[in-house]
Coordinates of N, CA and C in Angstrom, one line a residue:
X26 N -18.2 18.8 2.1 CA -18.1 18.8 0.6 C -17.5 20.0 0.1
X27 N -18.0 20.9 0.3 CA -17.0 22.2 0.2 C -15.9 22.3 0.5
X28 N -15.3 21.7 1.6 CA -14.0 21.8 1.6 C -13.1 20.8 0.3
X29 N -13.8 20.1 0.2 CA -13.3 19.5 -1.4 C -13.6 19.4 -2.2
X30 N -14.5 20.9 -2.5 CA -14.7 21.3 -3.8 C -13.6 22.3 -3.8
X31 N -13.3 23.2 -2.9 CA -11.9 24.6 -2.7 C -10.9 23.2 -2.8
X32 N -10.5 22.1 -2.1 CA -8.7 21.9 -2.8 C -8.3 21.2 -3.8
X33 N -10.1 20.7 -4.6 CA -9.8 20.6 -6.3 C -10.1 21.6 -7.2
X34 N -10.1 23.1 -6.4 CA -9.9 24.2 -7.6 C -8.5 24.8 -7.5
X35 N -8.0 24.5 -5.9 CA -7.0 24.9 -5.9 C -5.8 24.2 -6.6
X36 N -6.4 22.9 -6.8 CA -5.2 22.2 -7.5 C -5.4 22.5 -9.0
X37 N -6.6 22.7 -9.5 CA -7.0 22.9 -10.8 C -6.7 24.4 -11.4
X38 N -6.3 25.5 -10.2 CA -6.1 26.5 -10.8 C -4.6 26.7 -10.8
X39 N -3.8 26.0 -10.4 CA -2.4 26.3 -10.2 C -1.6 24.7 -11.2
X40 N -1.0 25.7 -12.1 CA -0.8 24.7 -13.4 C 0.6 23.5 -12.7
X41 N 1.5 24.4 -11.4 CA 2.3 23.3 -10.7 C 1.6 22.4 -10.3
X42 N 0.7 22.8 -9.3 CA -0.2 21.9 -8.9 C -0.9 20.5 -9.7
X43 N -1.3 21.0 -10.5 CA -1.7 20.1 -11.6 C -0.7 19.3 -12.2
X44 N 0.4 19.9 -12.3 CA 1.7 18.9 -12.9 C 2.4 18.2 -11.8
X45 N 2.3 18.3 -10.8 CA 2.4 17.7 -9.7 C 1.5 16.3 -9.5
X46 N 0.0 16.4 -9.5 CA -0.8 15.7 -9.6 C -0.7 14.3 -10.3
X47 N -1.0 15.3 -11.4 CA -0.1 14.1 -12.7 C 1.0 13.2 -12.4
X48 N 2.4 14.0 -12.1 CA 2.9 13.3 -11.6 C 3.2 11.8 -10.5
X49 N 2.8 12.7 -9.7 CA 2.9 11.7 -8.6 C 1.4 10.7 -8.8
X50 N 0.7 10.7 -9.5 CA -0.4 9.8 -10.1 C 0.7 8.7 -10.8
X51 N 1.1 9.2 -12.0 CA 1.9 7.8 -12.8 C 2.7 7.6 -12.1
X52 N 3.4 8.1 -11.0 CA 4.7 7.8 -10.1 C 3.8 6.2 -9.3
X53 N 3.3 6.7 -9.0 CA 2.2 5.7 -7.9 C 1.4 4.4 -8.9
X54 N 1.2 4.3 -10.2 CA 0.8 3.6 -11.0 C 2.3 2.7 -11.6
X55 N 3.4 3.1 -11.7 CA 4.2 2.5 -12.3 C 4.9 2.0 -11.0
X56 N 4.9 2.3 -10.3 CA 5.1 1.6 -8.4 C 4.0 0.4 -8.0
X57 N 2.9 1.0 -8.8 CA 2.0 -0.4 -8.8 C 2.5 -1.9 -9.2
X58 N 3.0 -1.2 -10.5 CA 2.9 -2.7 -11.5 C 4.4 -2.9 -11.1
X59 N 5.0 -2.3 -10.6 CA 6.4 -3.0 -10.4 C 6.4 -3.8 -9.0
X60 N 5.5 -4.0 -8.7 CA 4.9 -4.6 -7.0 C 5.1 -6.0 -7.5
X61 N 4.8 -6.3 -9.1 CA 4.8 -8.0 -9.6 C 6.3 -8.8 -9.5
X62 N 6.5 -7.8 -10.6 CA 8.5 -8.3 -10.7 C 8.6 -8.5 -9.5
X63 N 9.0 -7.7 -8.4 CA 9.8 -7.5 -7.4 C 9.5 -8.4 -6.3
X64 N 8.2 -8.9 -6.9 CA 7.1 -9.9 -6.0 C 6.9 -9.1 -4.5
X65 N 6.9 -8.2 -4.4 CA 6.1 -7.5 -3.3 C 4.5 -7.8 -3.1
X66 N 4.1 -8.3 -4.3 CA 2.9 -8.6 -4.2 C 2.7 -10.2 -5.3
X67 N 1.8 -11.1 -4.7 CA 2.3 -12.7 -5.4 C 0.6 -12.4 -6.0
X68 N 1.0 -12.6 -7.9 CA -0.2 -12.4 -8.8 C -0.6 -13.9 -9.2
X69 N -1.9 -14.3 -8.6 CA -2.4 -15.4 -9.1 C -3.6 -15.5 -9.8
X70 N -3.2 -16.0 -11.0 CA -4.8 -15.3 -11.6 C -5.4 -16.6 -12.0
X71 N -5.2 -18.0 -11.8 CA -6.0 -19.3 -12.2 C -6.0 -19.8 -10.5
X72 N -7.4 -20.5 -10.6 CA -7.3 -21.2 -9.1 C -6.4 -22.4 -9.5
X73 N -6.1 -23.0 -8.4 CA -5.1 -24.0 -8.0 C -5.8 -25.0 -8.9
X74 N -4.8 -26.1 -9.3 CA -5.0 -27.2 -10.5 C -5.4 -28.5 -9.0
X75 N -6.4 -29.0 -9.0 CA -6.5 -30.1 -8.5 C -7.0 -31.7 -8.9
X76 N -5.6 -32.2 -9.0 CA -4.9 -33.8 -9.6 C -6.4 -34.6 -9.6
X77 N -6.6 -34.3 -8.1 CA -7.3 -35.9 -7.1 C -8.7 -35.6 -7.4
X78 N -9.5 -34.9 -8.4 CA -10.7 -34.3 -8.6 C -11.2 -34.8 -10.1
X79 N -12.2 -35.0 -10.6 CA -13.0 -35.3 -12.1 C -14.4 -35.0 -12.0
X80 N -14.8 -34.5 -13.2 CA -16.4 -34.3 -13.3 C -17.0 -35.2 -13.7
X81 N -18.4 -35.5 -13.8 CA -19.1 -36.3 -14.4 C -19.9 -35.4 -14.8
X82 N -20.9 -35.1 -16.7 CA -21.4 -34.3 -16.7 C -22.3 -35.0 -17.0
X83 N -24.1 -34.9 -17.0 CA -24.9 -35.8 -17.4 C -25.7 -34.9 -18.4
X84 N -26.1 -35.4 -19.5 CA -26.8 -34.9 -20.0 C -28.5 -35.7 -20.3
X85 N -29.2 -34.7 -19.7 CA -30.3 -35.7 -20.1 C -31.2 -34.7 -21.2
X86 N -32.6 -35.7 -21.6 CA -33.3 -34.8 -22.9 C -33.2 -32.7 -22.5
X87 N -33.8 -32.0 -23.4 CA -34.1 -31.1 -23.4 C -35.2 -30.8 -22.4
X88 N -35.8 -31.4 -23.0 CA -37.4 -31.7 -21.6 C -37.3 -32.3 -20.2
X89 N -36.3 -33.0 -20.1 CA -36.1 -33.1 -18.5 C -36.1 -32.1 -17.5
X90 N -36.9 -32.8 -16.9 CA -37.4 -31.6 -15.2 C -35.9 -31.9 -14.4
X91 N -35.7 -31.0 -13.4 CA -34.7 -31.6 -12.4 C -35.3 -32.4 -11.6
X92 N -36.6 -33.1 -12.0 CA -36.9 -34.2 -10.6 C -36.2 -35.5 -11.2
X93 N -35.9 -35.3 -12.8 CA -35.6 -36.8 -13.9 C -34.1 -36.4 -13.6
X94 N -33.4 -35.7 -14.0 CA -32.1 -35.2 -13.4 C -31.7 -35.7 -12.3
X95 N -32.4 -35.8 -10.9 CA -32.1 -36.2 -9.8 C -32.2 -37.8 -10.0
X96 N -33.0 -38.2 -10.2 CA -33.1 -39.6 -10.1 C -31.9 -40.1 -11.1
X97 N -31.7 -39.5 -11.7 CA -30.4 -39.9 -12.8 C -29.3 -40.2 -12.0
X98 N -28.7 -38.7 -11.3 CA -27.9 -38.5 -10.9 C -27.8 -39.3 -9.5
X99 N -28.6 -39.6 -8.9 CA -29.1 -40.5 -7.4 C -28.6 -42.0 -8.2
X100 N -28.7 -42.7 -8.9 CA -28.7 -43.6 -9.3 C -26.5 -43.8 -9.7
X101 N -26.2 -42.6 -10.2 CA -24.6 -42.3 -10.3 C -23.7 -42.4 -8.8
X102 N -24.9 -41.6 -8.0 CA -24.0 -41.2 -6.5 C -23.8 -42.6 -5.6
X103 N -24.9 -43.3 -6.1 CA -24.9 -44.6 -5.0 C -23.9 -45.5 -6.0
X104 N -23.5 -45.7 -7.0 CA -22.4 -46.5 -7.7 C -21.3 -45.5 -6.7
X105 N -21.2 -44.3 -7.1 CA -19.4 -43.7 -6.4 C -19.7 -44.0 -5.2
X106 N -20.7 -44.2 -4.0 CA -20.5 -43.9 -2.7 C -20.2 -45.3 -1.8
X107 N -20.0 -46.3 -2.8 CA -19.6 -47.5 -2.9 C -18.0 -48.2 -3.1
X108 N -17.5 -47.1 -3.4 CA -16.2 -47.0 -3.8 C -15.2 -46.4 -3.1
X109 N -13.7 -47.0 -2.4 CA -13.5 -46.6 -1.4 C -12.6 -45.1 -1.8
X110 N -12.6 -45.0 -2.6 CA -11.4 -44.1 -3.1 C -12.4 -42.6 -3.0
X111 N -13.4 -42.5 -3.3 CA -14.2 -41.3 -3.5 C -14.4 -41.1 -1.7
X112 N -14.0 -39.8 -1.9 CA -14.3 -39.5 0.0 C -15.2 -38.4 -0.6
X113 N -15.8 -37.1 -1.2 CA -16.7 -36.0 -1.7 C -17.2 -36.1 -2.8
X114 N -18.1 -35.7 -2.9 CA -19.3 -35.4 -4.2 C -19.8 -34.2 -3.9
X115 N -19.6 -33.5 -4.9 CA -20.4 -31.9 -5.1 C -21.8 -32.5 -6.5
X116 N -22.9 -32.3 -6.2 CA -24.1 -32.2 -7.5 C -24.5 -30.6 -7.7
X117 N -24.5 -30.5 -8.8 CA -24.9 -29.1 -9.2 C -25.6 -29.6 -10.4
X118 N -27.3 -29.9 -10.0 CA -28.6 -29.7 -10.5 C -29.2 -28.4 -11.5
X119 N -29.0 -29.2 -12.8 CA -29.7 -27.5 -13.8 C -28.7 -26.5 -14.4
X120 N -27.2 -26.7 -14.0 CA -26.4 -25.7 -14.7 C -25.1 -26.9 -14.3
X121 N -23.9 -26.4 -14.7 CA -23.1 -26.7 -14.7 C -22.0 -26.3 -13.7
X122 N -21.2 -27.0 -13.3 CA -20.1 -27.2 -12.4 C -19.2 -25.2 -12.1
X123 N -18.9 -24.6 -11.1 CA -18.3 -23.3 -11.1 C -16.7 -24.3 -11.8
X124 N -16.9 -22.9 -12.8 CA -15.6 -23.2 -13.5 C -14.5 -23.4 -12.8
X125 N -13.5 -24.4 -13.4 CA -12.1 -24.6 -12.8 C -11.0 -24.7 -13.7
X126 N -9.8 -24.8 -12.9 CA -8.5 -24.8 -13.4 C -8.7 -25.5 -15.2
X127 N -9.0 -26.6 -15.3 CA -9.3 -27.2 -16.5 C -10.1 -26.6 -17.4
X128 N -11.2 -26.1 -16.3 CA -12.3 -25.1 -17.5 C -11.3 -24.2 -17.8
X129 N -11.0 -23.2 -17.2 CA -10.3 -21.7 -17.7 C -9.4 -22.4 -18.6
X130 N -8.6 -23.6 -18.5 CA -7.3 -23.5 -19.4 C -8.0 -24.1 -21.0
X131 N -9.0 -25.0 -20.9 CA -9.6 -25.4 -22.1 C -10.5 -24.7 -22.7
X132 N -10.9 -23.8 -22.2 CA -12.0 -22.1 -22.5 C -13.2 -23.5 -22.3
X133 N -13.7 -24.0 -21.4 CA -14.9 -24.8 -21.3 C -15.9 -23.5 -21.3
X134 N -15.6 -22.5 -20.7 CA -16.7 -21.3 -21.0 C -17.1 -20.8 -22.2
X135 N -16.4 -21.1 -23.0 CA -17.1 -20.5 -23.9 C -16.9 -21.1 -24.9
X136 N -17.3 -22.7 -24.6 CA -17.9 -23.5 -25.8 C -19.7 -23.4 -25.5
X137 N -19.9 -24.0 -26.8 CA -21.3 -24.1 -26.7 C -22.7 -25.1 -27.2
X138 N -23.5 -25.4 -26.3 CA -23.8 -27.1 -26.3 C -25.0 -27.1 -27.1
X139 N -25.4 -28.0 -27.6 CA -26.2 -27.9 -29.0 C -27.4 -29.0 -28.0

């Protein structure tokens, strides 16, 4: 630890040094962001849009337990699992679906349910 407490005084006592620092700090920050353009680095900031996918959201009373929830929802899964086109089902019991392409683009986050 001492030894790098002595070569940030030495850089702190020596005003080249310090303008050096500086420097080559924003040199390396604007080297960053030019990594996009140049696509040296590929910026993806939405997950992938997927066509072949839909939610079903159920809403039951306020006072529903997740045991009434389930039997709701049990009652939905055996209609889809009868159908040849559905090959997966994800249930997420008590909260809502991890956001997706559709959520982020419609701000489904940050509506709010009455």
């Amino acid at each position: 630890m001492k030894k790098f407490e002595n070569f940030v005084h030495n850089i702190l006592k020596s005003k080249v040094k310090k303008t050096l620092v500086i420097v080559l700090t924003a040199v390396a920050f604007f080297a960053s962001l030019m990594m996009f353009p140049t696509k040296l680095v590929l910026a993806k900031m939405l997950p992938g849009k997927s066509d072949n996918t839909y939610s079903i959201y159920v809403d039951t009373p306020t006072a529903s337990s997740i045991e009434e929830t389930k039997k709701v929802t049990s009652c939905i899964t055996n209609i889809l699992t009868k159908e040849k086109y559905v090959k997966n089902m994800s249930i997420f019991y008590g909260q809502g679906i991890p956001l997706d392409y559709a959520g982020l683009v419609k701000g489904a986050s940050m509506k709010r349910t009455e």
